[in-house]
CSV table of C-alpha atoms in Angstrom, one decimal:
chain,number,residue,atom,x,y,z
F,119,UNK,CA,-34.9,4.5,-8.2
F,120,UNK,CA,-32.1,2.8,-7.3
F,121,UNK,CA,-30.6,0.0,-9.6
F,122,UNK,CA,-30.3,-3.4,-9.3
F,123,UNK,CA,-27.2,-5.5,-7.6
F,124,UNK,CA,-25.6,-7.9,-9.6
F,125,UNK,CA,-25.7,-5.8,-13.0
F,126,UNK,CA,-23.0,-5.0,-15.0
F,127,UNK,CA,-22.2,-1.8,-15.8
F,128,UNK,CA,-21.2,-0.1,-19.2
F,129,UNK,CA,-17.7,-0.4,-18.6
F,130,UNK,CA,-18.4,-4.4,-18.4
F,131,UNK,CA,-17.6,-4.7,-14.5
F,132,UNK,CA,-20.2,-6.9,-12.6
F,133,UNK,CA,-21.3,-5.0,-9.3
F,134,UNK,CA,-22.0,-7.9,-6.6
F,135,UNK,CA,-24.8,-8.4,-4.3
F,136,UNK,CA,-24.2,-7.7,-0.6
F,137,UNK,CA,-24.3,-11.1,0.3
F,138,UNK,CA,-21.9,-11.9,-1.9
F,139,UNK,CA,-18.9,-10.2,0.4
F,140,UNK,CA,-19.3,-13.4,2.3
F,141,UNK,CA,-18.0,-15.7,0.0
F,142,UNK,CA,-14.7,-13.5,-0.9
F,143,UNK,CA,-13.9,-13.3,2.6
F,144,UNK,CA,-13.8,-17.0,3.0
F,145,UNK,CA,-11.6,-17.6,-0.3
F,146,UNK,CA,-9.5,-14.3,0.7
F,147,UNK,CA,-9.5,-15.7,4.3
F,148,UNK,CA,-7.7,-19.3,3.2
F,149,UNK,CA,-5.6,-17.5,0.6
F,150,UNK,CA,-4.5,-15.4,2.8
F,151,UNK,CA,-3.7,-18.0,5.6
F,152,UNK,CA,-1.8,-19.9,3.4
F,153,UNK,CA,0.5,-17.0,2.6
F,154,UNK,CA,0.9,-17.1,6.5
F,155,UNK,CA,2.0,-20.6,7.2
F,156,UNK,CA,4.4,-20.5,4.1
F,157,UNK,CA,6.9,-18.1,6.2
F,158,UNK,CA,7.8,-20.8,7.6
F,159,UNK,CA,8.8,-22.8,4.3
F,160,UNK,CA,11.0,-19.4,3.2
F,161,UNK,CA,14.7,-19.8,4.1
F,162,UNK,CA,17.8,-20.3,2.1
F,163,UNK,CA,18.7,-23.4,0.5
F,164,UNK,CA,14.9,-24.5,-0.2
F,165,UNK,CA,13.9,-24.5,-3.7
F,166,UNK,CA,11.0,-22.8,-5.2
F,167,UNK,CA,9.7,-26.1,-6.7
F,168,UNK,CA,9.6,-27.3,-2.6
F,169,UNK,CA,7.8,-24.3,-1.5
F,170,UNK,CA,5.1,-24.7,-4.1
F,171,UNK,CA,4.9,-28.5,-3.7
F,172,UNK,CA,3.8,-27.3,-0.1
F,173,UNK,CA,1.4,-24.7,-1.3
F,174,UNK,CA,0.0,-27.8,-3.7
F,175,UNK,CA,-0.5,-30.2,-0.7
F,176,UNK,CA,-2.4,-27.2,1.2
F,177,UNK,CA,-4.4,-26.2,-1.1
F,178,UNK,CA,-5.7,-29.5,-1.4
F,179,UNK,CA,-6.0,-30.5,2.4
F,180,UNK,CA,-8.2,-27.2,2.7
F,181,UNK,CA,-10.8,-28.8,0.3
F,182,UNK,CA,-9.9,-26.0,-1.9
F,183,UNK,CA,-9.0,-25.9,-5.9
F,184,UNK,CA,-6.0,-24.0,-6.9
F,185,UNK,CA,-7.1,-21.4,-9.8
F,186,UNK,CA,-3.4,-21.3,-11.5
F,187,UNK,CA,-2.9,-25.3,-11.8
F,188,UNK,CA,-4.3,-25.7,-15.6
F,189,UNK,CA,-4.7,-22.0,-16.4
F,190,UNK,CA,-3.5,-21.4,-19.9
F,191,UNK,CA,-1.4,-24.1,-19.6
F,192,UNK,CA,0.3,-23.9,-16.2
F,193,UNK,CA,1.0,-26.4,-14.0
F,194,UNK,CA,1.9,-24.9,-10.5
F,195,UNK,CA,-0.3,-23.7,-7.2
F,196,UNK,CA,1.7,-20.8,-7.2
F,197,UNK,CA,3.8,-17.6,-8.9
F,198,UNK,CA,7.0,-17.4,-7.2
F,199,UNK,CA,9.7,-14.5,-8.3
F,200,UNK,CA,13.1,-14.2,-7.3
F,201,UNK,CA,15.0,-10.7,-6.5
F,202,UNK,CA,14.4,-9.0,-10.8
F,203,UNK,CA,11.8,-11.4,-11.5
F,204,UNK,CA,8.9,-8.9,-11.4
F,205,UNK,CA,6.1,-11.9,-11.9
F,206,UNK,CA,4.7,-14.9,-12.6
F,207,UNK,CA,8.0,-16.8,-12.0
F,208,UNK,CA,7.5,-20.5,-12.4
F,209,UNK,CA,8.5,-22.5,-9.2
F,210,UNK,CA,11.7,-24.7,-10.2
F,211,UNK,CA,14.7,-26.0,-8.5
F,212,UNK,CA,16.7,-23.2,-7.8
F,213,UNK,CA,17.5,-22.8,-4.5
F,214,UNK,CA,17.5,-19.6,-2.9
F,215,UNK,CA,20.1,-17.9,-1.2
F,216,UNK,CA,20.9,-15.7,2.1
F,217,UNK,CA,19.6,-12.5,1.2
F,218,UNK,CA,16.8,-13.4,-1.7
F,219,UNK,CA,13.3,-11.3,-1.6
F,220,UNK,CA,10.6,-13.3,-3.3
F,221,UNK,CA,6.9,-12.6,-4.0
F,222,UNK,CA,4.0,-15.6,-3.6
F,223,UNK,CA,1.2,-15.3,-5.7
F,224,UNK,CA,-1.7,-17.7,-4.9
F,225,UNK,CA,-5.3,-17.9,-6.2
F,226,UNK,CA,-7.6,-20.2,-4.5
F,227,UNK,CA,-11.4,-21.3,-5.6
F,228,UNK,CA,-13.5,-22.1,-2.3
F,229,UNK,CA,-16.9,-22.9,-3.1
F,230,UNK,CA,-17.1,-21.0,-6.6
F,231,UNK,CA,-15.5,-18.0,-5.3
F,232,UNK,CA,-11.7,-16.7,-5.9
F,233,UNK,CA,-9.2,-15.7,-3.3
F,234,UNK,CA,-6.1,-14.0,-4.9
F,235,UNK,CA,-3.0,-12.2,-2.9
F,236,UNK,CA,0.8,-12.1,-3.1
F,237,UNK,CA,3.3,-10.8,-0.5
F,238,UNK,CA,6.5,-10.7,-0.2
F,239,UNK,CA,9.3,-13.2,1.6
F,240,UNK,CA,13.0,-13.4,2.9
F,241,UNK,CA,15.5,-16.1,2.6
F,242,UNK,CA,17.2,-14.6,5.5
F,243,UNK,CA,17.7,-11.2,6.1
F,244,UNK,CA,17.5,-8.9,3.6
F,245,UNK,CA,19.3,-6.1,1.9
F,246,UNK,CA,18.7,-2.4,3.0
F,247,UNK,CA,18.1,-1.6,-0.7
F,248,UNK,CA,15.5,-4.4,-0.5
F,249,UNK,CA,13.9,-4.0,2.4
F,250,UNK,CA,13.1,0.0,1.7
F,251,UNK,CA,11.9,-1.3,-2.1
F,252,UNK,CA,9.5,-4.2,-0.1
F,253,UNK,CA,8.5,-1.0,2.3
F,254,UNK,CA,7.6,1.3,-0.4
F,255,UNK,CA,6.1,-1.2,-2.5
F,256,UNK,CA,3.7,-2.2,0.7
F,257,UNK,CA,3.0,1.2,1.2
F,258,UNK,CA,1.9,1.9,-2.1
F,259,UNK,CA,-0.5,-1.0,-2.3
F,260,UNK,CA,-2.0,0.3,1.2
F,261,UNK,CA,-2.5,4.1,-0.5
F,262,UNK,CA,-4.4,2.7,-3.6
F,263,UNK,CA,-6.7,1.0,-1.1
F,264,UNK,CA,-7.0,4.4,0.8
F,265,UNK,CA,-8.6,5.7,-2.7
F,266,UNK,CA,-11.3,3.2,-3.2
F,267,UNK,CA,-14.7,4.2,-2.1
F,268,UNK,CA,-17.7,5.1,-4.2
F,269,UNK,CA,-17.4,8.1,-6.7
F,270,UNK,CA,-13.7,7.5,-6.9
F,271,UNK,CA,-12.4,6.3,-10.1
F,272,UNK,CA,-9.9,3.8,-10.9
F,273,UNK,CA,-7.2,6.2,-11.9
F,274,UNK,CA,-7.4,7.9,-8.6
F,275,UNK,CA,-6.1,4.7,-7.6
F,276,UNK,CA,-3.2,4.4,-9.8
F,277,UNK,CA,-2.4,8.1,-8.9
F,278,UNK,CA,-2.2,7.5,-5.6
F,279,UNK,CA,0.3,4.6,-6.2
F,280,UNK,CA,2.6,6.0,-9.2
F,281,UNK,CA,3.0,9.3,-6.7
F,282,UNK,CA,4.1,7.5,-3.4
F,283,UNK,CA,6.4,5.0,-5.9
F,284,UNK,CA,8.1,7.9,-7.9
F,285,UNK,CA,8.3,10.2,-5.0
F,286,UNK,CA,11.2,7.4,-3.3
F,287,UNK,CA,12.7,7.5,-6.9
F,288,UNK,CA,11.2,3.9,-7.3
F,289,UNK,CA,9.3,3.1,-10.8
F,290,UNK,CA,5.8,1.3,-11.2
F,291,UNK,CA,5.5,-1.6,-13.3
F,292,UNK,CA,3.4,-1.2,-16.3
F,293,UNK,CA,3.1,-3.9,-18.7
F,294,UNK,CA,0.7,-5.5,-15.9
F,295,UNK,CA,-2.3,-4.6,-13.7
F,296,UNK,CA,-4.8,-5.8,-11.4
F,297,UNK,CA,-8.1,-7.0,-12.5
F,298,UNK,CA,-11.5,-7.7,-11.4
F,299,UNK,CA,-12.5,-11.0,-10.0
F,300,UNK,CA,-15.3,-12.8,-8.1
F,301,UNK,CA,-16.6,-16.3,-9.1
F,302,UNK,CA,-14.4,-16.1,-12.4
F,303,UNK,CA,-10.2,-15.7,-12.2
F,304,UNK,CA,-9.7,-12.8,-14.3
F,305,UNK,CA,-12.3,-9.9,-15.4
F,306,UNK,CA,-13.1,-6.1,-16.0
F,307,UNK,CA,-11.7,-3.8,-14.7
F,308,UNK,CA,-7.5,-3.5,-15.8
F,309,UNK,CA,-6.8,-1.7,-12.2
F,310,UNK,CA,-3.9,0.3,-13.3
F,311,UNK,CA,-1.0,1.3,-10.9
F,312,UNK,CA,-0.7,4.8,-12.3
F,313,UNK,CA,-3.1,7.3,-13.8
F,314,UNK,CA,-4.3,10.3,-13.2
F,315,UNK,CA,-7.3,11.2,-11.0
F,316,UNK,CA,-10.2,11.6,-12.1
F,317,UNK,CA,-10.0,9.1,-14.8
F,318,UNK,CA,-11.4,6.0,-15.8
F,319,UNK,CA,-14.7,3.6,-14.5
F,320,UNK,CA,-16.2,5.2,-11.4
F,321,UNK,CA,-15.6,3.0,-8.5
F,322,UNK,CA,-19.4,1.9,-7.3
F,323,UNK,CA,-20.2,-0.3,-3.9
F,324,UNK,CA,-20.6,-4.0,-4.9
F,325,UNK,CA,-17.2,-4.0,-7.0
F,326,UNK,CA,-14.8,-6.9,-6.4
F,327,UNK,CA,-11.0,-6.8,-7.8
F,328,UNK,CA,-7.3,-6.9,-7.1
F,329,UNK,CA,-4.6,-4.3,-6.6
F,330,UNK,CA,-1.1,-5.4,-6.8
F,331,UNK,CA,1.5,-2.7,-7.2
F,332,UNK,CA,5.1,-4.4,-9.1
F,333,UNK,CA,7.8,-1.6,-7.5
F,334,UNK,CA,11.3,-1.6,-9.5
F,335,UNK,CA,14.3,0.0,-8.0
F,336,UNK,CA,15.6,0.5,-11.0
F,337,UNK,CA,13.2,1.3,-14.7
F,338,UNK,CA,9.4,0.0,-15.2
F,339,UNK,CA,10.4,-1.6,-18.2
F,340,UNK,CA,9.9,-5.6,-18.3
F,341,UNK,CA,10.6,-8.5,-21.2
F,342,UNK,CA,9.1,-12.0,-20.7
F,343,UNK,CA,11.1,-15.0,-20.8
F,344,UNK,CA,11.3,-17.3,-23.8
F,345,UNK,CA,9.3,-19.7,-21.2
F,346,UNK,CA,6.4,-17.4,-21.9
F,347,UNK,CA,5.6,-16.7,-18.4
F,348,UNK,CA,8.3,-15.6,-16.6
F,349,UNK,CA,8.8,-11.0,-16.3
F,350,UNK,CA,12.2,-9.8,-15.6
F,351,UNK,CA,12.9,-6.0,-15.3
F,352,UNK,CA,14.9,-5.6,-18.5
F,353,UNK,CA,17.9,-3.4,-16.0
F,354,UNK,CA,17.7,-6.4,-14.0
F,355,UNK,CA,17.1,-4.2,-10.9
F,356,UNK,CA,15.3,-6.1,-7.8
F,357,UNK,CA,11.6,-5.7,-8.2
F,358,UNK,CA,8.6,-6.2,-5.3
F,359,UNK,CA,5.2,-6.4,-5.4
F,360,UNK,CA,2.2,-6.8,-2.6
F,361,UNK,CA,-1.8,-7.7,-3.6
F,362,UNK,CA,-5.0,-7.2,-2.2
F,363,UNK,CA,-8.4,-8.7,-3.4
F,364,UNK,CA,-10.8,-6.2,-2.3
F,365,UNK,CA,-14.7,-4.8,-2.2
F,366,UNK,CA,-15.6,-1.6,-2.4
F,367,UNK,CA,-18.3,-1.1,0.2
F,368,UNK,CA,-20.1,2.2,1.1
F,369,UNK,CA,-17.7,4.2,2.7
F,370,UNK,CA,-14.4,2.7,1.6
F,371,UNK,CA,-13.0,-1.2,0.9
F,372,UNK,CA,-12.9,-4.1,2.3
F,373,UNK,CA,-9.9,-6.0,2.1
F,374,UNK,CA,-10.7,-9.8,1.7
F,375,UNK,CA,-7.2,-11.1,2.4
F,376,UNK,CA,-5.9,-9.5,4.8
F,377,UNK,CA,-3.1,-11.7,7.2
F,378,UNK,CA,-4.6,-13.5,10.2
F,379,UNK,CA,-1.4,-13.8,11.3
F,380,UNK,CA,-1.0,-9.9,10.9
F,381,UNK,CA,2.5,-11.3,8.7
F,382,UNK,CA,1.7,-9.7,5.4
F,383,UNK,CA,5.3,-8.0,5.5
F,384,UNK,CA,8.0,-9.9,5.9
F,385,UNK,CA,10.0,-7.7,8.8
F,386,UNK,CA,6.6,-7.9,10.8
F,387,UNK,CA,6.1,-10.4,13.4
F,388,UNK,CA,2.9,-10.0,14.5
């Protein structure tokens, strides 16, 4: 007999009734639009406190609820890191120079249910060094999606991702993870970005959660600022990182926030 949607199973991760992909695609969709029109706000000599003051405003015009604004505390519509910042850098006024790579994280709530995705941006052009770190960092996201489909498990996924990373001499970040999410921000499963297969929950159709790779050039290893928020690679090396907020359907995933604007790498125009 088969078992019921909407259970949890014994590793705590909720599996989602079919009808319930609809309401992820619409909060991935607007996430993942926003992301889109912010190229636009990327260039040097804007500040990161500007760009999420733009974020804010759309959010809001959307009809939408920002998930970060209030969230243990902090008070922005977005993560924004600069160059060794590896995540969760607060938005400030800083402005960024010719050459800067920066990741976006936003979170939106549309009608209960939580978009989440980050990408990468240019201030300019960047640095060869840079732009092969974005490219493998892309890449790597894309080859953990590859291993999602029923009767995988989760460290197939971080395999699949610590082998392409390490293979280009590149380190994965591993003081943070993805995680499940739905109608609540942050739940089981820790989605790892390395493992080894075989390993950990079985993926099962109905599962809904993020994989965001954090690439280094340089070591994985990471400190957190005294602001309590902000990651830095310890080397100070340039880091990158790409997410996805997926479902894992019968044959494979699908990828809620995907770019309308077909712009989810910053050297692509569409």
């Amino acid at each position: 007999m088969k078992e019921k949607r909407g259970r949890i199973t014994r590793d705590g991760i909720r599996i989602y009734e079919p009808e319930d992909f609809a309401g992820m695609q619409k909060a991935g969709c607007l996430a993942a639009r926003l992301l889109d029109e912010v190229i636009a706000q990327v260039r040097p000599g804007i500040s990161t406190a500007e760009i999420d003051a733009y974020i804010t405003r759309r959010i809001t015009e959307e009809g939408a609820t920002s998930a970060t604004i209030g969230y243990k505390g902090y008070r922005h519509a977005s993560c924004i890191s600069v160059n060794h910042v590896v995540c969760h850098g607060i938005p400030g006024d800083k402005r960024l120079k010719e050459g800067d790579i920066l990741n976006i994280d936003i979170t939106v709530i549309v009608d209960g249910w939580y978009g989440d995705s980050s990408r990468m941006y240019v201030a300019g052009r960047p640095g060869r060094k840079a732009e092969r770190l974005m490219q493998v960092t892309h890449d790597a996201l894309m080859k953990g999606i590859e291993a999602v489909r029923p009767g995988n498990t989760f460290g197939d996924i971080g395999h699949a991702i610590q082998t392409h990373v390490e293979a280009q001499r590149m380190s994965v970040v591993r003081d943070f993870c993805g995680h499940g999410l739905g109608r609540v921000f942050h739940a089981p499963p820790n989605v790892l970005h390395y493992g080894r297969p075989g390993t950990g929950p079985v993926l099962e159709e109905g599962m809904f959660f993020t994989i965001e790779p954090m690439v280094n050039l340089g070591r994985p290893e990471t400190k957190v600022l005294k602001d309590g928020w902000t990651a830095v690679t310890r080397d100070r090396s340039l880091s990158a990182q790409y997410e996805h907020s997926i479902g894992v359907t019968a044959d494979g995933a699908e990828i809620f926030t995907l770019s309308p604007a077909g712009r989810f790498h910053p050297t692509w125009e569409g």
